mmCIF file of C-alpha atoms in Angstrom:
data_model
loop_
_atom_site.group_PDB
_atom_site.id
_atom_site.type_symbol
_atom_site.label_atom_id
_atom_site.label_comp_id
_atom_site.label_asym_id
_atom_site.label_seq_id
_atom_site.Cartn_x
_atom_site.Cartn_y
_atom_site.Cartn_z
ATOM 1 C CA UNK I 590 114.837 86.264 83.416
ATOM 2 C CA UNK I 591 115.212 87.233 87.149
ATOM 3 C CA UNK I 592 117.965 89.458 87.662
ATOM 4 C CA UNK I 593 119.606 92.245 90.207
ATOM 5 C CA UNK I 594 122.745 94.461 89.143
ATOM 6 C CA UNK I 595 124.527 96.131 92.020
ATOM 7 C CA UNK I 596 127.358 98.377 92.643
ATOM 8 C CA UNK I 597 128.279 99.085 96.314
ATOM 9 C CA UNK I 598 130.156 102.675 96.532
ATOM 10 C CA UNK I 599 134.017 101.455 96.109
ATOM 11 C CA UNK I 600 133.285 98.056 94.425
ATOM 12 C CA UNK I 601 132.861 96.838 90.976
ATOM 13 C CA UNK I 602 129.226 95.835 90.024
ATOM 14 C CA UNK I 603 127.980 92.332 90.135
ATOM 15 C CA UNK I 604 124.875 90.382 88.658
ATOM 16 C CA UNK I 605 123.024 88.313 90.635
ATOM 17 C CA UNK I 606 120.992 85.859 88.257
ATOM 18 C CA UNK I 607 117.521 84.791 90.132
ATOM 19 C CA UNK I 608 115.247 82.070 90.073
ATOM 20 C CA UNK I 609 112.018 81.765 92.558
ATOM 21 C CA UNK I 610 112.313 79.385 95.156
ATOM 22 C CA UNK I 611 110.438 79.743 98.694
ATOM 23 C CA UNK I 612 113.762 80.177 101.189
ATOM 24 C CA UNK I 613 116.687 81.794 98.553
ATOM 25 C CA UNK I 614 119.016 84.163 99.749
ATOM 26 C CA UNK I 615 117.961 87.535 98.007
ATOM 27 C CA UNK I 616 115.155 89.230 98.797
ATOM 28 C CA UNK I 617 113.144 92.714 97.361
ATOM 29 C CA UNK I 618 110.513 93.824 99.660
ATOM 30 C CA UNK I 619 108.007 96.965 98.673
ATOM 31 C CA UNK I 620 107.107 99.572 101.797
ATOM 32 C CA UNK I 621 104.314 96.826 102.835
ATOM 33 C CA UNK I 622 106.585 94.457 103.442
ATOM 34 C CA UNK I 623 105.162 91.687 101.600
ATOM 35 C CA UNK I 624 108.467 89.950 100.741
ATOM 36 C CA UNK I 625 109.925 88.535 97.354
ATOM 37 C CA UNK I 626 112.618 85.713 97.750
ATOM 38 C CA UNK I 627 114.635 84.567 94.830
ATOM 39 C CA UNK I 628 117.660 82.084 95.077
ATOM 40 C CA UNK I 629 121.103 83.928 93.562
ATOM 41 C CA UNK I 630 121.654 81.073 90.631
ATOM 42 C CA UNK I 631 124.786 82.632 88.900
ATOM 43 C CA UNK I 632 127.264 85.479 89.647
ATOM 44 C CA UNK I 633 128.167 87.814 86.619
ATOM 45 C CA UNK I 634 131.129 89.920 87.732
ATOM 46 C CA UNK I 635 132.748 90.382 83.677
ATOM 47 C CA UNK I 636 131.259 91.645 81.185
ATOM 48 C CA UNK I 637 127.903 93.153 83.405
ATOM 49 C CA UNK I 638 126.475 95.729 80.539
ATOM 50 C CA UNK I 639 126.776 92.801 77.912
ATOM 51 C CA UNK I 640 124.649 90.540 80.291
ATOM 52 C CA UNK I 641 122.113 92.542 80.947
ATOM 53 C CA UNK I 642 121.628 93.980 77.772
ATOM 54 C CA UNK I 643 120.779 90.343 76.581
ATOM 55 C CA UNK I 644 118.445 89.766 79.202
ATOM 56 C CA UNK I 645 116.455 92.889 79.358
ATOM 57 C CA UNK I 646 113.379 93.000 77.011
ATOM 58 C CA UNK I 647 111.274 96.723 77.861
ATOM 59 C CA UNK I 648 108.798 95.480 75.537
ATOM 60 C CA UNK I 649 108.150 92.094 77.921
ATOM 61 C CA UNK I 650 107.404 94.788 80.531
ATOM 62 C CA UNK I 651 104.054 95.455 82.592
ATOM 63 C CA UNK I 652 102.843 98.780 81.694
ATOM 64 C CA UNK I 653 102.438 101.399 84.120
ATOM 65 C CA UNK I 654 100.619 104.352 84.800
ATOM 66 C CA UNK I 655 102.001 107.378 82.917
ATOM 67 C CA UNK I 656 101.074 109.985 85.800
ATOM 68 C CA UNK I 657 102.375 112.327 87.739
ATOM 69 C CA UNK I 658 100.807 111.337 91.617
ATOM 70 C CA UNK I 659 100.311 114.674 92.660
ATOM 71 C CA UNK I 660 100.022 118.273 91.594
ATOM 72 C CA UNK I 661 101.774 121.147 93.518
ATOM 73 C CA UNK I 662 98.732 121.947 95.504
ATOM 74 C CA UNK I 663 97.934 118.228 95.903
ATOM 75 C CA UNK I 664 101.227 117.919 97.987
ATOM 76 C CA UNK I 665 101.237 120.939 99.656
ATOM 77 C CA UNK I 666 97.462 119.876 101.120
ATOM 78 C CA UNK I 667 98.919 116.470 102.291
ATOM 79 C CA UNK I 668 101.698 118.265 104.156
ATOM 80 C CA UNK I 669 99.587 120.572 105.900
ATOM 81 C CA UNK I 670 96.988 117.491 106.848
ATOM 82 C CA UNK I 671 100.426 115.649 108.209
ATOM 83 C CA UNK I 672 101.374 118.727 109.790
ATOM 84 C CA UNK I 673 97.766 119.136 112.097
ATOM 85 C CA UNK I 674 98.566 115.466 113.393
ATOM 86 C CA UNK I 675 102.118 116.218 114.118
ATOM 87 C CA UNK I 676 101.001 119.013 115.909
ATOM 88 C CA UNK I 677 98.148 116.971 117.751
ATOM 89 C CA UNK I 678 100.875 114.823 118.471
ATOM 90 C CA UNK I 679 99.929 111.900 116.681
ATOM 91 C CA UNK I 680 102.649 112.296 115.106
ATOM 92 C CA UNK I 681 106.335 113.180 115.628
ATOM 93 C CA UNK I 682 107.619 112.591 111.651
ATOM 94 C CA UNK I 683 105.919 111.382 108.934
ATOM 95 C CA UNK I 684 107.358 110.584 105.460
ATOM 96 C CA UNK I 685 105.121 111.864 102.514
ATOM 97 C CA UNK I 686 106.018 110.782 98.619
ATOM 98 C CA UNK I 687 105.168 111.713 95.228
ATOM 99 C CA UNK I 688 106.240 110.334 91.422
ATOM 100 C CA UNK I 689 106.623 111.881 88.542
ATOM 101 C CA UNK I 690 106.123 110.728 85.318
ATOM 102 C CA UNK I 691 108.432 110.859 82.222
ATOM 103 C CA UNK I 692 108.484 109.052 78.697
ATOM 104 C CA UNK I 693 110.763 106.859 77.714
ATOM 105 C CA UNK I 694 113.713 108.565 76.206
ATOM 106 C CA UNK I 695 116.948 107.746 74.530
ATOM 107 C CA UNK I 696 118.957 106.210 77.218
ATOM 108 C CA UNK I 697 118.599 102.681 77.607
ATOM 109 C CA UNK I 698 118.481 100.999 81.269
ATOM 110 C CA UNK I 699 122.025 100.076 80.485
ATOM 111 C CA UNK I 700 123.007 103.778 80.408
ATOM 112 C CA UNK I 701 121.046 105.041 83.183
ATOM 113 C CA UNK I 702 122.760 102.564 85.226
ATOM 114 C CA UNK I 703 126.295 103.675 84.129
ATOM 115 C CA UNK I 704 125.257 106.997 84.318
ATOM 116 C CA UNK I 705 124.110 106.879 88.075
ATOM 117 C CA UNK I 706 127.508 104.752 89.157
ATOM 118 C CA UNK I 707 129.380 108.049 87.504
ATOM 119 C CA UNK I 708 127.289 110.724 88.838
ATOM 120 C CA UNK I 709 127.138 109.046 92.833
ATOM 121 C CA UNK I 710 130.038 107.119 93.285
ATOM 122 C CA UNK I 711 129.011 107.023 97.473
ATOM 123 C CA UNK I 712 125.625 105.791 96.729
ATOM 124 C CA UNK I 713 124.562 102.004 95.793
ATOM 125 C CA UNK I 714 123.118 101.902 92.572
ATOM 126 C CA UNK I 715 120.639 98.992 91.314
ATOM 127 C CA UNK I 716 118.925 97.627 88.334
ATOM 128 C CA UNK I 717 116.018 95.115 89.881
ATOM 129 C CA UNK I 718 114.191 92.923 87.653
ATOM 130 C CA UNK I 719 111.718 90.079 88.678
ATOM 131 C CA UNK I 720 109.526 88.412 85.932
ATOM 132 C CA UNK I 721 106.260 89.606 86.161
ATOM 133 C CA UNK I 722 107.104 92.759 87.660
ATOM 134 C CA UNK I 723 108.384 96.567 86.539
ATOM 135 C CA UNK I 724 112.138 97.309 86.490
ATOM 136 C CA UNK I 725 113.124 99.419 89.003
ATOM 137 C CA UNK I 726 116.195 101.100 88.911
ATOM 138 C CA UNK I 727 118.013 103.844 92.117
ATOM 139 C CA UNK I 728 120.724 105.207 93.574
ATOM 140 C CA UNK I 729 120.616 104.777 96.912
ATOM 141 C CA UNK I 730 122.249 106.198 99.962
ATOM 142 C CA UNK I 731 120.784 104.257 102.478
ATOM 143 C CA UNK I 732 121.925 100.834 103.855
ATOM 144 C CA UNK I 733 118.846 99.319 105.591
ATOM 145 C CA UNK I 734 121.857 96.833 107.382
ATOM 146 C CA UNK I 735 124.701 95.209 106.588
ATOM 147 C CA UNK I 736 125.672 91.567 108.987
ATOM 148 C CA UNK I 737 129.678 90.337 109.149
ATOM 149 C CA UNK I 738 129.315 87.393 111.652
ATOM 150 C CA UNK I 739 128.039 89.250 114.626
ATOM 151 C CA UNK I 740 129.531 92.581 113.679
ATOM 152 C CA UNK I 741 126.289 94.842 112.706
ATOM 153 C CA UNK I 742 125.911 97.886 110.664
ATOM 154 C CA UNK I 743 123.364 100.205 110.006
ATOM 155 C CA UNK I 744 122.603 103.998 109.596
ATOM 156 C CA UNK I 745 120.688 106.859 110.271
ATOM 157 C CA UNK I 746 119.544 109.199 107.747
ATOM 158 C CA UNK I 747 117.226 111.893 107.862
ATOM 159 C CA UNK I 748 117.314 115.632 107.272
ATOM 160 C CA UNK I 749 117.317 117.483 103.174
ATOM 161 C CA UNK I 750 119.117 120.418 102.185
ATOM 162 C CA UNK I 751 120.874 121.470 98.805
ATOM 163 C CA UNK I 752 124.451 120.069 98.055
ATOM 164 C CA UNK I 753 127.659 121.865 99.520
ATOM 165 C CA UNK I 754 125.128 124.099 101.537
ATOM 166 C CA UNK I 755 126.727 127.152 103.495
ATOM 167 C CA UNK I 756 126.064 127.366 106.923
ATOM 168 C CA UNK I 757 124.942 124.550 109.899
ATOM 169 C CA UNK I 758 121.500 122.486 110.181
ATOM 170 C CA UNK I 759 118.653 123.767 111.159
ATOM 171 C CA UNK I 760 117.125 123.009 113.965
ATOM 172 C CA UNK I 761 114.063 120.738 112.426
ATOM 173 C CA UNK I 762 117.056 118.506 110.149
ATOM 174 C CA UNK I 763 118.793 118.067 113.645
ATOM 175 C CA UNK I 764 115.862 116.976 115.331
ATOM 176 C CA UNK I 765 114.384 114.828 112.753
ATOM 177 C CA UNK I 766 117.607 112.845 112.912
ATOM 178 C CA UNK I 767 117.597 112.684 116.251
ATOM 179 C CA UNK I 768 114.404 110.700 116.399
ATOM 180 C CA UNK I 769 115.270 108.235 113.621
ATOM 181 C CA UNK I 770 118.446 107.642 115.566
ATOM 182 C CA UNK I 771 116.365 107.111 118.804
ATOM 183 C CA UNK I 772 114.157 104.607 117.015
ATOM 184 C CA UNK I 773 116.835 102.565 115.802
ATOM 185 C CA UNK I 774 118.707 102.293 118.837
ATOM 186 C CA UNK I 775 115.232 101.540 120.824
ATOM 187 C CA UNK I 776 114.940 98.816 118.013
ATOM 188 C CA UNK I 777 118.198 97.209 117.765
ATOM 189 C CA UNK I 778 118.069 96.723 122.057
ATOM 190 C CA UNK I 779 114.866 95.220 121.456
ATOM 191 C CA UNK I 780 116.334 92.976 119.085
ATOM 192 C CA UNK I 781 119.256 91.897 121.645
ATOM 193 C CA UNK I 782 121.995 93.999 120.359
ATOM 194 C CA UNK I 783 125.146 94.750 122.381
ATOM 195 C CA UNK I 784 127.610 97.253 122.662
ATOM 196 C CA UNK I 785 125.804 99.725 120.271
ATOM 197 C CA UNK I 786 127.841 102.302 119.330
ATOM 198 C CA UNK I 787 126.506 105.651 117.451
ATOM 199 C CA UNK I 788 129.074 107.905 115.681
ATOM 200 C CA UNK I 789 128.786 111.242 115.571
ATOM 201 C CA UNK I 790 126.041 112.934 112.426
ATOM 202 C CA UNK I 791 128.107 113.905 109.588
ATOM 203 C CA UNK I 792 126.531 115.142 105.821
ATOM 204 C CA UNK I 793 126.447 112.762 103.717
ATOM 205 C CA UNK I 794 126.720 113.741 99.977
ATOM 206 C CA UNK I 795 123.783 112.484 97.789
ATOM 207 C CA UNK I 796 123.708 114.151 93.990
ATOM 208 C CA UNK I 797 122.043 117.497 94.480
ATOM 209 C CA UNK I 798 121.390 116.842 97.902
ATOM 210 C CA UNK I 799 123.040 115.860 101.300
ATOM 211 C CA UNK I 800 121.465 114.566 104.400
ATOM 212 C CA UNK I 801 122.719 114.080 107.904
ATOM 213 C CA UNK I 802 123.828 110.378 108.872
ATOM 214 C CA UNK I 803 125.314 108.626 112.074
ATOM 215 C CA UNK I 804 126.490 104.970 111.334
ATOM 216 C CA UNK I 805 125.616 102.894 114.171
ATOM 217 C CA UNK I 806 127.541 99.338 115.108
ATOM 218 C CA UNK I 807 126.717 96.665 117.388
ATOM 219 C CA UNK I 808 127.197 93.005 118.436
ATOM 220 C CA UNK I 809 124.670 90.737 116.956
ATOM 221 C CA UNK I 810 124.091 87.981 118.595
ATOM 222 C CA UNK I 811 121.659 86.336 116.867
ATOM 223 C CA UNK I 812 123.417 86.529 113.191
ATOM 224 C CA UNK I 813 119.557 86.377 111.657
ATOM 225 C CA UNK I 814 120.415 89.397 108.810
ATOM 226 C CA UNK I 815 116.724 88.626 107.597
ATOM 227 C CA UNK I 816 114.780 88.902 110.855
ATOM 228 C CA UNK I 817 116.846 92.054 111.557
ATOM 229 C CA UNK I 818 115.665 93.707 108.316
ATOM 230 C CA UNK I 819 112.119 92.908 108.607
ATOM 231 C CA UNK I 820 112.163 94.486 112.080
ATOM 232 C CA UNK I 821 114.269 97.914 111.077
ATOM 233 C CA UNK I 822 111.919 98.206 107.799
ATOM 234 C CA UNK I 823 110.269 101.048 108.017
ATOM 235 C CA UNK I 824 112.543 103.261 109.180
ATOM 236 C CA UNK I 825 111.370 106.483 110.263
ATOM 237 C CA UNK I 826 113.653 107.689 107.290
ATOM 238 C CA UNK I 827 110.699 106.102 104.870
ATOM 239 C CA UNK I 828 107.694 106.016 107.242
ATOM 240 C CA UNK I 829 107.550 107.995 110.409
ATOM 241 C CA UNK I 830 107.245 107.608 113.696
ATOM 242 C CA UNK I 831 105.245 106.344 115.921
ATOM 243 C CA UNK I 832 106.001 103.498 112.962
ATOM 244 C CA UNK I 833 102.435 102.237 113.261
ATOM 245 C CA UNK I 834 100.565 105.211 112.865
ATOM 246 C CA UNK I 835 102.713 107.429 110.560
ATOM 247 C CA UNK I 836 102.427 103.957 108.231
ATOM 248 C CA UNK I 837 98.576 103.897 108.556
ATOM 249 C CA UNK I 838 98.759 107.900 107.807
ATOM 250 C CA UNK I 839 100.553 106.657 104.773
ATOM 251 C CA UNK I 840 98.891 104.229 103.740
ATOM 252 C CA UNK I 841 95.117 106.197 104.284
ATOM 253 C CA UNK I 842 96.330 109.345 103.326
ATOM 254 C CA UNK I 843 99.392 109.650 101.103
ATOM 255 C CA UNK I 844 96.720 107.990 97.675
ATOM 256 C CA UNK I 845 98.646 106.163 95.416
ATOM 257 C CA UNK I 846 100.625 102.894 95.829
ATOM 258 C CA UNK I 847 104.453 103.305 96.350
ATOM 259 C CA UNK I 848 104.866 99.233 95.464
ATOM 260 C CA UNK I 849 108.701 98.918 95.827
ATOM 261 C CA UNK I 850 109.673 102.813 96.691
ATOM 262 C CA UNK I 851 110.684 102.495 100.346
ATOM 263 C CA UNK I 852 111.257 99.041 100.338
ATOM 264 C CA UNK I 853 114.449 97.232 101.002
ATOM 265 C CA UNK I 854 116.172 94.676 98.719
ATOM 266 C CA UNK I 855 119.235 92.724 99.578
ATOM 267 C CA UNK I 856 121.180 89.181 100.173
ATOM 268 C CA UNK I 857 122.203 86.846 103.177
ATOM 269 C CA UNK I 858 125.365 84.685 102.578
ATOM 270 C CA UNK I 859 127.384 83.144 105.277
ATOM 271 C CA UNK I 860 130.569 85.279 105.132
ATOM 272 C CA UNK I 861 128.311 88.791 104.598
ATOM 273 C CA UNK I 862 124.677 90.150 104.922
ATOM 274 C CA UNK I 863 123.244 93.113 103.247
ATOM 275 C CA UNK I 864 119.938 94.951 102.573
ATOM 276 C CA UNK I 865 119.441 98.696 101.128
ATOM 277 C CA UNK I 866 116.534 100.933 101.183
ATOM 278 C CA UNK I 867 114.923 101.362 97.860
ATOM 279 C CA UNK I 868 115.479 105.214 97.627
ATOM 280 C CA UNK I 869 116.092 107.653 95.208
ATOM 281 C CA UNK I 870 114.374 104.804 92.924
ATOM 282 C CA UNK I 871 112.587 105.025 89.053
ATOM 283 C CA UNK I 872 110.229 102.709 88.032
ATOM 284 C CA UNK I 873 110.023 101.125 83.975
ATOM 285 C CA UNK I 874 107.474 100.154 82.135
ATOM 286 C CA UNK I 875 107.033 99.140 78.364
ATOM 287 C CA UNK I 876 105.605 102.590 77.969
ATOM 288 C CA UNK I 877 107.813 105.075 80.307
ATOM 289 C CA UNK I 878 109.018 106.139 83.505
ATOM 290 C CA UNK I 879 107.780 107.108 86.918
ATOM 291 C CA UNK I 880 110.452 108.544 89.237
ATOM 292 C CA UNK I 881 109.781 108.554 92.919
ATOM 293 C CA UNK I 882 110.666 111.282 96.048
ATOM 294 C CA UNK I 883 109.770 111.990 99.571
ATOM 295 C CA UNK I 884 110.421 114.308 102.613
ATOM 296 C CA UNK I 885 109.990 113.925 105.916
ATOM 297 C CA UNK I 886 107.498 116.258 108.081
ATOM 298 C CA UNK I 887 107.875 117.058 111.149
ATOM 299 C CA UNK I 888 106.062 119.454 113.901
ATOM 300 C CA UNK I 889 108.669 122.190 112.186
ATOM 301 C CA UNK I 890 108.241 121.037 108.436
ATOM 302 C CA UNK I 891 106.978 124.013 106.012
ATOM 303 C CA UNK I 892 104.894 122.505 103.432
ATOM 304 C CA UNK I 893 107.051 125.062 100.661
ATOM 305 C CA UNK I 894 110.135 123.654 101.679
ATOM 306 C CA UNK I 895 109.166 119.836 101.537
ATOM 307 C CA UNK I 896 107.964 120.171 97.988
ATOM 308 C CA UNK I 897 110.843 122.061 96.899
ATOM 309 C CA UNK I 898 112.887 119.078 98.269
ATOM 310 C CA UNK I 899 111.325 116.025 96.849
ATOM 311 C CA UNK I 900 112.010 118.343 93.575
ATOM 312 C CA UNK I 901 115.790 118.424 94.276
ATOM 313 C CA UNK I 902 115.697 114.416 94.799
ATOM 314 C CA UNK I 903 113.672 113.923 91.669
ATOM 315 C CA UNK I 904 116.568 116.073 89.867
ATOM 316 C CA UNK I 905 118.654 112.821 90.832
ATOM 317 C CA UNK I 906 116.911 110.365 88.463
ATOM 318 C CA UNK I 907 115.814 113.090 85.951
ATOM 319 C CA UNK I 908 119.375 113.818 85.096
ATOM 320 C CA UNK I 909 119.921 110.547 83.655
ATOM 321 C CA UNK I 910 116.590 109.977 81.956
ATOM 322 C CA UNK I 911 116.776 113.267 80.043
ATOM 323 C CA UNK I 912 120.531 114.005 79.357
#
């Protein structure tokens, strides 16, 4: 059984029931972009826990493989390769990520769930299962882009530091916003947006971490929500930029397969489109858990710092896997 359990930040959480079928109207992509499409068959909004409960078998799952992607020094090597082409200038920003792997505890996927909507109320939180496939499970601060008739959404996140931080950005966090922001824009003009407005960075709150973000808003006039996503995915948020050569440096360098981290998931209705970046994101299996982090690297990136902050996002998921 097909399913995806959301809760937007202010809402109450829904279940989309799935089937397959070639044009449906929700979609879960992984960072290659090789798109899933389900139709939504049924709409749970009572009794959500019960539901899924019912229709969640771990032992009917795929296993996976119970380890950890990289060691310390593994990651701190990667960052310092990424960091000789940023400084060639390859590269401006590059997006490296790690797992980590964890056995199955006492919490069922039920709980985890509950326990992320308590624990980040202003992040989307997700419980993603296609037959066949893991279940994958996130909080996620990130909306990929969100479509109201011709009124657009979308956001730019970038930059890492330690919740309720004292003291302004640095100048690397600043600047590595900056360029996502630059990309988007560039992208959304390409696409024939109007009118696009950019608001002013503010830190956003995300568990033990907050990031920088600038919603952005435009006129749409094409109203294709599913063209639009395919063309913003990857940000430089999950990628890099230039976005064909930090992906290549990704996909050539970064050695192990991130299969849904980084992608996008989401739904297209008439009266409201939405996708989200699959961030912040754990991974089941009938025989454990892999949690999943990144940072992005820049020209000013210290390799130190960048592992010390895919270990505060990893604190997001381990929190609720352990406790």
């Amino acid at each position: 059984m097909s399913f995806a359990w959301i809760r937007e930040p202010g809402k109450k959480s829904i279940v989309f029931s799935l089937r397959e079928k070639t044009d449906g109207n929700f979609y879960f992509a992984p960072f290659d972009g090789q798109l899933i499409q389900l139709s939504i068959s049924e709409t749970i909004i009572k009794n959500c826990d019960k539901w899924v409960k019912s229709n969640l078998k771990l032992n009917s799952l795929p296993e996976i493989n119970l380890n950890d992607s990289h060691s310390k020094s593994d990651y701190l090597k990667l960052v310092q390769k990424a960091l000789s082409s940023c400084k060639n200038n390859a590269l401006e920003k590059v997006v490296l990520s790690r797992t980590k792997a964890h056995k199955l505890g006492s919490a069922s996927p039920v709980e985890m769930f509950n326990k992320l909507c308590d624990q980040y109320p202003l992040a989307s939180i997700y419980m993603i299962l296609i037959d066949g496939f893991t279940l994958w499970i996130g909080a996620t601060p990130e909306c990929l882009m969100e479509l109201n008739g011709n009124h657009f959404r979308t956001m730019s996140l970038a930059a890492t530091r330690p919740i309720n931080y004292d003291g302004k950005w640095g100048i690397k966090e600043e600047e590595e916003q900056q360029l996502v922001t630059r990309d988007i824009v560039q992208m959304l003009d390409a696409l024939g947006c109007q009118n696009i407005n950019i608001g002013d960075p503010k830190t956003l709150a995300a568990g033990p971490v907050e990031h920088l973000c600038s919603l952005i808003e435009a006129f749409h006039p094409l109203k294709n929500a599913l063209k639009t996503a395919r063309s913003l995915h990857p940000t430089p948020a999950v990628g890099g930029l230039p976005r064909a050569q930090s992906k290549a440096f990704i996909l050539q360098h970064e050695n192990y397969n991130r299969s849904f981290y980084s992608g996008y998931f989401g739904w297209q209705k008439q009266t409201r489109s939405i996708f989200y970046v699959n961030l912040r994101c754990m991974e089941l299996g009938n025989n454990g858990i892999l949690s999943y982090a990144g940072a992005g690297i820049t020209p000013k990136s210290k390799p130190e710092d960048e592992w010390n902050e895919t270990e505060e996002k990893l604190k997001t998921l381990h929190r609720v896997i352990t406790e």
